[in-house]
Amino acid sequence: MPAGMSYFKKPAEFYRRTQWTYPDTLRIRGSVIPSVISDVCIVTCWSAAIIFIEHGKYLPFSLNFPQVIASVLSIIVGLILAFRTNTAYDRFWEGRKLWASLDVQMRNFSRMIWVGMKETPHNPAAPAVAAPALNAGVHLFGRSPSPNGKAPKTSNAAFVHHDDDHEKILVIKLLLAYAVSVKHHLRQEFGTRYYDLEYLLPEGFVPCAATDNVEIKVVHDKATGDRHRHYNEEAWTIRAGNEDGQMSLPLEIMYALSLWIIGENRAGRIEGSLVGNLLGSINSMTDIFTNMERIVFTPIPLAYSIHLRQVVYLYTLALPFTFVTQLSWGTVPLMALCSFTLFGVEGIGREIENPFGKDSNDLHMDEFCRDLKREMDYMVNLKNRVPGSHV
C-alpha cells in the first residue's frame, strides 16, 4: 500500500501533506493568508496614506483622534468575532459528529448483512426467474441479466469475494455507494460519473436526472449577490405517472435498500428479527443525511456576514487615527498586524462554516470513505465463524 494511504494513521496525519513539513508558524497552505491578504493590503495602504497626509500637513486640522474610540469599538468587534467563530465551529463539529454517526450505522448495517443474511449461490449462467413485484431487488441487484445485454461493469476497485456471497457483496457495495454519494451530494457534485461511485452501483441502476427536466424561472431575492430562489412555473400537484419528480442519489439508494430488505425477508433469506434493526439503521442514515443537508443549505444569514465584515473594516480603518501622533510611521506595521489578526479570525469563520467542501480545513470525507472501503474490503474476506472455534 502506498505511503500515506494506510488505514492506521495518527490524527495529525490528516493535515500533513508530506513526511517532512514546515512548522505551523511558517505554513501558508491551509491558512487564511490567501483569503485575507487583499484586506490586509488595503488597511496597510490606508494607514500609510493617513501618516503621509498628517506628516505633510496637507490638511488644516490634525487627524489624531482620541484613543477612547478604539477602546469602545474593540469590545464590540471582539464580541461579534467571537460569536461568528463559535457559530462556525459549532457547524464544523456537528458535521464531524454526523459523519461519525454515519460511520456507526454503516458498520452496523454491513456487519448485520454479512453475518445475518443467508448465502445465496450465484450462477450467472442460470436463466432469469420472474420474481414477486415487491422484490425490486431482483433486477436492482443483478440476479437477472442486464436489459441492454451488456456485461456487468468491472473495475480494479471491485471487492474480492467468495462465489456464494455474491448477493451480500452487492448490498455492501451499494451501502458504500451511499456514503460516497452523500459526499458528492454535499459538495454539489451530482450524477454518478465519478471514479469512486460509478462501479459501486448495481448494473441497471439508473438514478433520476439532476434538474434537466424541471421548468424553472429565476426570481431575484431581496438579498443581493448570487443567491436566487427558484420556483416551478406550473401549479404543484402529486400524481402517478408524473415524470418531473426528483430525488437525490443517497435517498434513492436508501429507498432501494429498503425494498431489498423487505423482499429478502419475504423470500426467507433475512430473519424477521433482523429486519427491524436493518430498517432502523436505514432510518438513522436518512436522518443523518438530512441533518448534513441542513448544515450545507442553511448558511449563516447573509445580513450577519455582511454586517460583520463592514464592522471589521470600519474598525481597522478608524484605528490608525488613534496612533498617528504617538507611533507615526510605526502605525503602518502595527495596522498590518491588527488587520491580519481580525480579518484572519473572520476568515476562519468563513472557512469552516461549511465543513463538507474540498478546502484544506474541511472534513476529510475522501479519506473517511476510503477507510470505509478498506473495512468492507477486509470484512467480505472473513469467514463467518467464531475466531478460535473449529466449526
Short mmCIF file of C-alpha atoms in Angstrom, two decimals:
data_model
loop_
_atom_site.label_atom_id
_atom_site.label_comp_id
_atom_site.label_asym_id
_atom_site.label_seq_id
_atom_site.Cartn_x
_atom_site.Cartn_y
_atom_site.Cartn_z
CA MET A 1 0.00 0.00 0.00
CA PRO A 2 1.41 3.43 -0.92
CA ALA A 3 2.79 5.66 1.77
CA GLY A 4 0.20 7.93 3.32
CA MET A 5 -2.68 5.61 2.35
CA SER A 6 -2.63 3.35 5.40
CA TYR A 7 -5.83 2.69 7.34
CA PHE A 8 -3.91 3.12 10.60
CA LYS A 9 -2.85 6.73 10.99
CA LYS A 10 -2.43 9.41 13.62
CA PRO A 11 -4.93 12.30 13.71
CA ALA A 12 -2.19 14.78 12.75
CA GLU A 13 -1.53 12.87 9.51
CA PHE A 14 -4.84 14.08 8.08
CA TYR A 15 -3.30 17.55 7.75
CA ARG A 16 0.20 16.50 6.74
CA ARG A 17 0.93 16.68 3.03
CA THR A 18 4.41 15.14 3.19
CA GLN A 19 6.53 13.35 5.75
CA TRP A 20 8.57 16.49 6.39
CA THR A 21 6.71 19.78 6.66
CA TYR A 22 7.21 23.34 7.84
CA PRO A 23 6.27 24.38 11.38
CA ASP A 24 2.73 25.70 11.66
CA THR A 25 4.10 29.23 12.12
CA LEU A 26 5.59 29.21 8.61
CA ARG A 27 2.82 27.39 6.76
CA ILE A 28 0.70 29.14 4.14
CA ARG A 29 -1.20 26.21 2.68
CA GLY A 30 -4.20 25.56 4.87
CA SER A 31 -4.05 29.02 6.47
CA VAL A 32 -6.30 32.01 5.83
CA ILE A 33 -3.46 34.15 4.47
CA PRO A 34 -4.52 33.83 0.79
CA SER A 35 -8.08 34.92 1.61
CA VAL A 36 -7.18 37.93 3.81
CA ILE A 37 -4.04 39.28 2.13
CA SER A 38 -6.03 41.73 -0.02
CA ASP A 39 -7.84 43.13 3.03
CA VAL A 40 -4.56 43.50 4.91
CA CYS A 41 -3.01 45.38 1.98
CA ILE A 42 -5.97 47.77 1.82
CA VAL A 43 -5.79 48.61 5.52
CA THR A 44 -1.99 48.95 5.41
CA CYS A 45 -2.09 51.32 2.43
CA TRP A 46 -4.84 53.31 4.12
CA SER A 47 -2.71 53.66 7.24
CA ALA A 48 0.31 54.75 5.20
CA ALA A 49 -1.82 57.37 3.42
CA ILE A 50 -3.04 58.79 6.74
CA ILE A 51 0.52 59.08 8.11
CA PHE A 52 1.69 60.69 4.87
CA ILE A 53 -1.09 63.28 4.96
CA GLU A 54 -0.53 64.03 8.66
CA HIS A 55 3.23 64.47 8.31
CA GLY A 56 2.89 66.59 5.18
CA LYS A 57 0.38 68.95 6.86
CA TYR A 58 -1.85 68.76 3.79
CA LEU A 59 -4.96 69.39 5.90
CA PRO A 60 -5.63 72.40 8.15
CA PHE A 61 -6.53 70.11 11.08
CA SER A 62 -4.92 67.13 12.78
CA LEU A 63 -6.00 63.58 12.01
CA ASN A 64 -5.33 62.39 15.55
CA PHE A 65 -8.45 61.01 17.28
CA PRO A 66 -8.94 60.19 20.99
CA GLN A 67 -7.99 56.62 21.89
CA VAL A 68 -11.30 56.07 23.68
CA ILE A 69 -12.87 55.45 20.27
CA ALA A 70 -10.66 52.41 19.69
CA SER A 71 -11.43 51.05 23.16
CA VAL A 72 -15.19 51.18 22.64
CA LEU A 73 -15.10 49.71 19.16
CA SER A 74 -12.69 46.93 20.15
CA ILE A 75 -15.20 45.47 22.63
CA ILE A 76 -17.96 45.40 20.01
CA VAL A 77 -15.74 43.88 17.33
CA GLY A 78 -14.43 41.26 19.76
CA LEU A 79 -17.92 40.13 20.73
CA ILE A 80 -19.09 39.89 17.12
CA LEU A 81 -16.00 37.97 16.00
CA ALA A 82 -16.26 35.56 18.93
CA PHE A 83 -19.89 34.81 18.12
CA ARG A 84 -19.07 34.32 14.43
CA THR A 85 -16.21 31.93 15.09
CA ASN A 86 -18.09 29.92 17.72
CA THR A 87 -21.10 29.55 15.44
CA ALA A 88 -18.93 28.40 12.55
CA TYR A 89 -17.04 25.90 14.69
CA ASP A 90 -20.30 24.51 16.07
CA ARG A 91 -21.35 23.78 12.48
CA PHE A 92 -17.98 22.19 11.75
CA TRP A 93 -18.09 20.00 14.86
CA GLU A 94 -21.69 19.00 14.24
CA GLY A 95 -20.74 17.93 10.72
CA ARG A 96 -17.97 15.75 12.12
CA LYS A 97 -20.30 14.17 14.66
CA LEU A 98 -22.86 13.45 11.95
CA TRP A 99 -20.27 11.72 9.78
CA ALA A 100 -19.11 9.67 12.78
CA SER A 101 -22.74 8.62 13.33
CA LEU A 102 -22.94 7.65 9.67
CA ASP A 103 -19.83 5.50 10.13
CA VAL A 104 -21.51 3.74 13.07
CA GLN A 105 -24.67 2.96 11.11
CA MET A 106 -22.78 1.73 8.05
CA ARG A 107 -20.52 -0.52 10.11
CA ASN A 108 -23.51 -1.98 11.93
CA PHE A 109 -25.53 -2.43 8.75
CA SER A 110 -22.72 -4.11 6.83
CA ARG A 111 -21.93 -6.41 9.74
CA MET A 112 -25.57 -7.44 10.16
CA ILE A 113 -25.85 -8.19 6.44
CA TRP A 114 -22.60 -10.12 6.27
CA VAL A 115 -23.28 -12.21 9.38
CA GLY A 116 -27.07 -12.45 9.47
CA MET A 117 -28.06 -12.96 5.83
CA LYS A 118 -28.19 -16.43 4.33
CA GLU A 119 -25.77 -17.09 1.48
CA THR A 120 -27.27 -17.23 -1.99
CA PRO A 121 -25.18 -19.16 -4.53
CA HIS A 122 -24.67 -17.07 -7.62
CA ASN A 123 -24.91 -18.70 -11.05
CA PRO A 124 -24.50 -16.14 -13.84
CA ALA A 125 -25.42 -18.76 -16.46
CA ALA A 126 -28.78 -19.55 -14.87
CA PRO A 127 -31.87 -18.23 -16.69
CA ALA A 128 -33.73 -15.32 -15.20
CA VAL A 129 -36.67 -16.20 -12.99
CA ALA A 130 -39.66 -13.95 -12.51
CA ALA A 131 -39.84 -12.54 -9.00
CA PRO A 132 -42.58 -11.03 -6.88
CA ALA A 133 -43.42 -7.45 -7.76
CA LEU A 134 -42.40 -6.14 -4.35
CA ASN A 135 -38.91 -7.59 -4.55
CA ALA A 136 -37.46 -4.83 -6.67
CA GLY A 137 -34.03 -6.08 -5.68
CA VAL A 138 -34.29 -8.94 -8.19
CA HIS A 139 -33.45 -6.63 -11.05
CA LEU A 140 -31.76 -3.94 -9.00
CA PHE A 141 -29.05 -6.22 -7.66
CA GLY A 142 -28.29 -8.07 -10.86
CA ARG A 143 -29.90 -11.50 -10.45
CA SER A 144 -31.45 -11.07 -13.88
CA PRO A 145 -29.39 -10.15 -16.95
CA SER A 146 -28.95 -6.54 -17.90
CA PRO A 147 -31.78 -5.39 -20.19
CA ASN A 148 -29.34 -3.91 -22.69
CA GLY A 149 -27.39 -7.13 -22.95
CA LYS A 150 -24.15 -5.58 -21.78
CA ALA A 151 -21.76 -7.38 -19.49
CA PRO A 152 -21.62 -6.24 -15.85
CA LYS A 153 -19.23 -3.46 -15.02
CA THR A 154 -15.83 -4.43 -13.75
CA SER A 155 -13.20 -2.38 -12.03
CA ASN A 156 -9.87 -2.82 -10.35
CA ALA A 157 -11.55 -1.43 -7.22
CA ALA A 158 -14.13 -4.27 -7.17
CA PHE A 159 -14.44 -6.28 -3.98
CA VAL A 160 -12.77 -9.68 -3.85
CA HIS A 161 -15.34 -12.15 -2.56
CA HIS A 162 -16.46 -15.75 -2.43
CA ASP A 163 -18.92 -17.02 -5.02
CA ASP A 164 -21.65 -17.88 -2.51
CA ASP A 165 -21.62 -14.36 -1.06
CA HIS A 166 -22.49 -12.61 -4.29
CA GLU A 167 -25.75 -11.06 -3.08
CA LYS A 168 -24.26 -9.75 0.14
CA ILE A 169 -21.33 -8.22 -1.74
CA LEU A 170 -23.71 -6.30 -3.99
CA VAL A 171 -25.58 -4.92 -0.98
CA ILE A 172 -22.38 -3.88 0.79
CA LYS A 173 -21.13 -2.18 -2.37
CA LEU A 174 -24.39 -0.27 -2.59
CA LEU A 175 -24.05 0.66 1.08
CA LEU A 176 -20.58 2.06 0.39
CA ALA A 177 -22.03 3.88 -2.61
CA TYR A 178 -24.40 5.61 -0.20
CA ALA A 179 -21.52 7.14 1.78
CA VAL A 180 -19.75 8.20 -1.41
CA SER A 181 -22.95 9.67 -2.87
CA VAL A 182 -23.53 11.62 0.35
CA LYS A 183 -20.05 13.10 -0.01
CA HIS A 184 -20.66 14.16 -3.62
CA HIS A 185 -24.15 15.47 -2.90
CA LEU A 186 -22.93 17.69 -0.06
CA ARG A 187 -20.28 19.07 -2.42
CA GLN A 188 -22.91 19.81 -5.07
CA GLU A 189 -21.42 17.16 -7.37
CA PHE A 190 -24.42 15.47 -8.94
CA GLY A 191 -24.59 12.41 -11.15
CA THR A 192 -22.77 9.09 -10.95
CA ARG A 193 -19.75 9.53 -13.23
CA TYR A 194 -17.11 9.51 -10.51
CA TYR A 195 -14.29 7.01 -10.10
CA ASP A 196 -15.31 6.22 -6.52
CA LEU A 197 -19.03 5.82 -7.24
CA GLU A 198 -19.80 4.52 -10.72
CA TYR A 199 -18.62 0.93 -10.21
CA LEU A 200 -20.25 0.59 -6.80
CA LEU A 201 -23.77 0.94 -8.22
CA PRO A 202 -25.57 -2.20 -9.46
CA GLU A 203 -25.89 -2.87 -13.17
CA GLY A 204 -29.07 -1.31 -14.47
CA PHE A 205 -29.46 1.09 -11.56
CA VAL A 206 -30.32 4.44 -13.19
CA PRO A 207 -30.88 7.30 -10.73
CA CYS A 208 -33.07 10.23 -11.59
CA ALA A 209 -31.57 13.12 -13.54
CA ALA A 210 -30.34 16.19 -11.69
CA THR A 211 -32.54 19.15 -12.73
CA ASP A 212 -32.66 18.84 -16.51
CA ASN A 213 -36.38 18.03 -16.74
CA VAL A 214 -37.70 20.81 -14.49
CA GLU A 215 -39.03 24.05 -15.89
CA ILE A 216 -37.91 26.82 -13.55
CA LYS A 217 -37.68 30.57 -13.58
CA VAL A 218 -35.28 32.65 -11.53
CA VAL A 219 -36.75 35.15 -9.09
CA HIS A 220 -34.24 37.51 -7.51
CA ASP A 221 -34.35 37.62 -3.76
CA LYS A 222 -34.19 40.92 -1.88
CA ALA A 223 -30.67 39.97 -0.71
CA THR A 224 -28.14 40.99 -3.32
CA GLY A 225 -25.49 38.58 -4.50
CA ASP A 226 -25.61 35.17 -6.13
CA ARG A 227 -28.46 33.77 -4.06
CA HIS A 228 -31.64 33.24 -6.02
CA ARG A 229 -34.81 31.37 -5.27
CA HIS A 230 -36.26 29.00 -7.85
CA TYR A 231 -39.95 28.45 -8.28
CA ASN A 232 -41.75 25.99 -10.55
CA GLU A 233 -43.91 27.75 -13.09
CA GLU A 234 -46.72 25.18 -13.01
CA ALA A 235 -49.07 24.62 -10.09
CA TRP A 236 -47.92 21.99 -7.64
CA THR A 237 -49.58 18.59 -7.57
CA ILE A 238 -48.72 14.97 -6.80
CA ARG A 239 -49.94 12.36 -9.28
CA ALA A 240 -48.98 8.97 -10.58
CA GLY A 241 -47.02 8.99 -13.83
CA ASN A 242 -45.53 12.42 -13.20
CA GLU A 243 -42.09 12.38 -14.81
CA ASP A 244 -40.96 15.64 -13.21
CA GLY A 245 -40.27 14.10 -9.81
CA GLN A 246 -36.74 14.07 -8.49
CA MET A 247 -34.80 12.53 -5.64
CA SER A 248 -31.16 12.78 -4.59
CA LEU A 249 -28.97 9.73 -5.15
CA PRO A 250 -28.45 8.98 -1.41
CA LEU A 251 -32.20 8.86 -0.86
CA GLU A 252 -32.66 6.63 -3.91
CA ILE A 253 -30.09 4.21 -2.52
CA MET A 254 -31.86 4.13 0.85
CA TYR A 255 -35.17 3.53 -0.93
CA ALA A 256 -33.67 0.67 -2.92
CA LEU A 257 -32.12 -0.92 0.17
CA SER A 258 -35.45 -0.72 1.98
CA LEU A 259 -37.20 -2.51 -0.89
CA TRP A 260 -34.47 -5.12 -0.95
CA ILE A 261 -34.71 -5.81 2.80
CA ILE A 262 -38.49 -6.32 2.62
CA GLY A 263 -38.15 -8.56 -0.43
CA GLU A 264 -35.39 -10.68 1.10
CA ASN A 265 -37.37 -11.06 4.30
CA ARG A 266 -40.40 -12.32 2.40
CA ALA A 267 -38.16 -14.70 0.49
CA GLY A 268 -36.87 -16.08 3.79
CA ARG A 269 -33.24 -15.02 3.40
CA ILE A 270 -33.33 -12.43 6.20
CA GLU A 271 -34.83 -13.26 9.58
CA GLY A 272 -37.65 -11.11 10.84
CA SER A 273 -35.73 -10.19 13.99
CA LEU A 274 -33.01 -8.63 11.82
CA VAL A 275 -35.36 -6.63 9.59
CA GLY A 276 -36.22 -4.13 12.31
CA ASN A 277 -32.55 -3.42 13.01
CA LEU A 278 -31.75 -3.01 9.32
CA LEU A 279 -34.67 -0.69 8.64
CA GLY A 280 -33.84 1.26 11.81
CA SER A 281 -30.29 1.70 10.56
CA ILE A 282 -31.63 2.98 7.22
CA ASN A 283 -33.86 5.45 9.05
CA SER A 284 -30.87 6.66 11.07
CA MET A 285 -28.73 7.10 7.95
CA THR A 286 -31.52 9.08 6.29
CA ASP A 287 -31.80 11.28 9.37
CA ILE A 288 -28.04 11.86 9.38
CA PHE A 289 -28.04 12.78 5.70
CA THR A 290 -30.91 15.24 6.22
CA ASN A 291 -29.03 16.94 9.05
CA MET A 292 -25.95 17.22 6.85
CA GLU A 293 -28.09 18.88 4.19
CA ARG A 294 -29.34 21.28 6.84
CA ILE A 295 -25.78 22.45 7.51
CA VAL A 296 -24.92 22.84 3.83
CA PHE A 297 -28.12 24.53 2.66
CA THR A 298 -28.63 26.76 5.71
CA PRO A 299 -25.59 29.04 5.86
CA ILE A 300 -25.15 31.81 8.38
CA PRO A 301 -27.55 34.62 7.36
CA LEU A 302 -26.14 36.86 4.68
CA ALA A 303 -27.04 40.05 6.57
CA TYR A 304 -24.96 38.94 9.55
CA SER A 305 -21.93 38.11 7.41
CA ILE A 306 -22.16 41.45 5.61
CA HIS A 307 -22.55 43.42 8.82
CA LEU A 308 -19.63 41.64 10.49
CA ARG A 309 -17.33 42.40 7.58
CA GLN A 310 -18.43 46.02 7.50
CA VAL A 311 -17.82 46.44 11.24
CA VAL A 312 -14.33 44.91 11.00
CA TYR A 313 -13.49 47.22 8.09
CA LEU A 314 -14.78 50.29 9.91
CA TYR A 315 -12.75 49.41 12.98
CA THR A 316 -9.49 48.79 11.10
CA LEU A 317 -9.93 51.93 9.01
CA ALA A 318 -10.63 54.09 12.09
CA LEU A 319 -7.88 52.62 14.28
CA PRO A 320 -4.90 54.38 12.56
CA PHE A 321 -6.30 57.78 13.53
CA THR A 322 -5.68 57.00 17.21
CA PHE A 323 -2.00 56.14 16.67
CA VAL A 324 -0.97 58.79 14.15
CA THR A 325 0.68 61.07 16.73
CA GLN A 326 2.18 58.55 19.13
CA LEU A 327 3.57 55.96 16.69
CA SER A 328 3.97 57.95 13.49
CA TRP A 329 5.18 55.56 10.74
CA GLY A 330 5.12 52.72 13.26
CA THR A 331 1.35 52.76 12.76
CA VAL A 332 1.74 51.08 9.37
CA PRO A 333 3.24 47.74 10.51
CA LEU A 334 1.02 47.79 13.61
CA MET A 335 -2.11 48.07 11.45
CA ALA A 336 -0.84 45.31 9.18
CA LEU A 337 -0.65 43.00 12.21
CA CYS A 338 -4.01 44.13 13.62
CA SER A 339 -5.83 43.75 10.32
CA PHE A 340 -4.26 40.35 9.71
CA THR A 341 -5.46 39.19 13.13
CA LEU A 342 -9.01 40.50 12.81
CA PHE A 343 -9.60 39.52 9.20
CA GLY A 344 -7.93 36.18 9.90
CA VAL A 345 -10.43 35.35 12.64
CA GLU A 346 -13.29 36.38 10.36
CA GLY A 347 -11.77 34.32 7.55
CA ILE A 348 -11.57 31.23 9.76
CA GLY A 349 -15.30 31.52 10.37
CA ARG A 350 -15.96 31.59 6.63
CA GLU A 351 -13.53 28.72 6.06
CA ILE A 352 -15.11 26.23 8.46
CA GLU A 353 -18.73 27.34 8.09
CA ASN A 354 -19.36 24.55 5.58
CA PRO A 355 -17.32 21.51 6.69
CA PHE A 356 -18.22 19.35 3.69
CA GLY A 357 -16.21 21.10 0.97
CA LYS A 358 -12.80 20.43 -0.53
CA ASP A 359 -10.72 23.08 1.26
CA SER A 360 -7.76 22.15 3.41
CA ASN A 361 -9.68 22.84 6.62
CA ASP A 362 -12.82 20.94 5.65
CA LEU A 363 -13.59 17.43 6.79
CA HIS A 364 -11.52 14.79 5.02
CA MET A 365 -14.51 12.94 3.59
CA ASP A 366 -12.44 11.37 0.81
CA GLU A 367 -10.27 9.69 3.41
CA PHE A 368 -13.30 8.73 5.51
CA CYS A 369 -14.81 6.96 2.50
CA ARG A 370 -11.51 5.20 1.76
CA ASP A 371 -11.40 3.93 5.34
CA LEU A 372 -14.93 2.55 4.99
CA LYS A 373 -13.92 0.81 1.78
CA ARG A 374 -10.88 -0.75 3.45
CA GLU A 375 -13.05 -2.00 6.32
CA MET A 376 -15.61 -3.53 3.98
CA ASP A 377 -12.90 -4.98 1.75
CA TYR A 378 -11.50 -6.73 4.78
CA MET A 379 -14.86 -7.85 6.12
CA VAL A 380 -16.04 -9.56 2.92
CA ASN A 381 -12.97 -11.79 3.03
CA LEU A 382 -13.68 -13.00 6.56
CA LYS A 383 -15.17 -16.44 7.14
CA ASN A 384 -18.42 -16.48 9.10
CA ARG A 385 -17.24 -18.45 12.09
CA VAL A 386 -16.26 -17.62 15.65
CA PRO A 387 -12.50 -16.95 15.96
CA GLY A 388 -10.75 -19.93 17.58
CA SER A 389 -13.62 -22.34 17.04
CA HIS A 390 -13.44 -25.47 14.86
CA VAL A 391 -16.94 -25.17 13.43
#
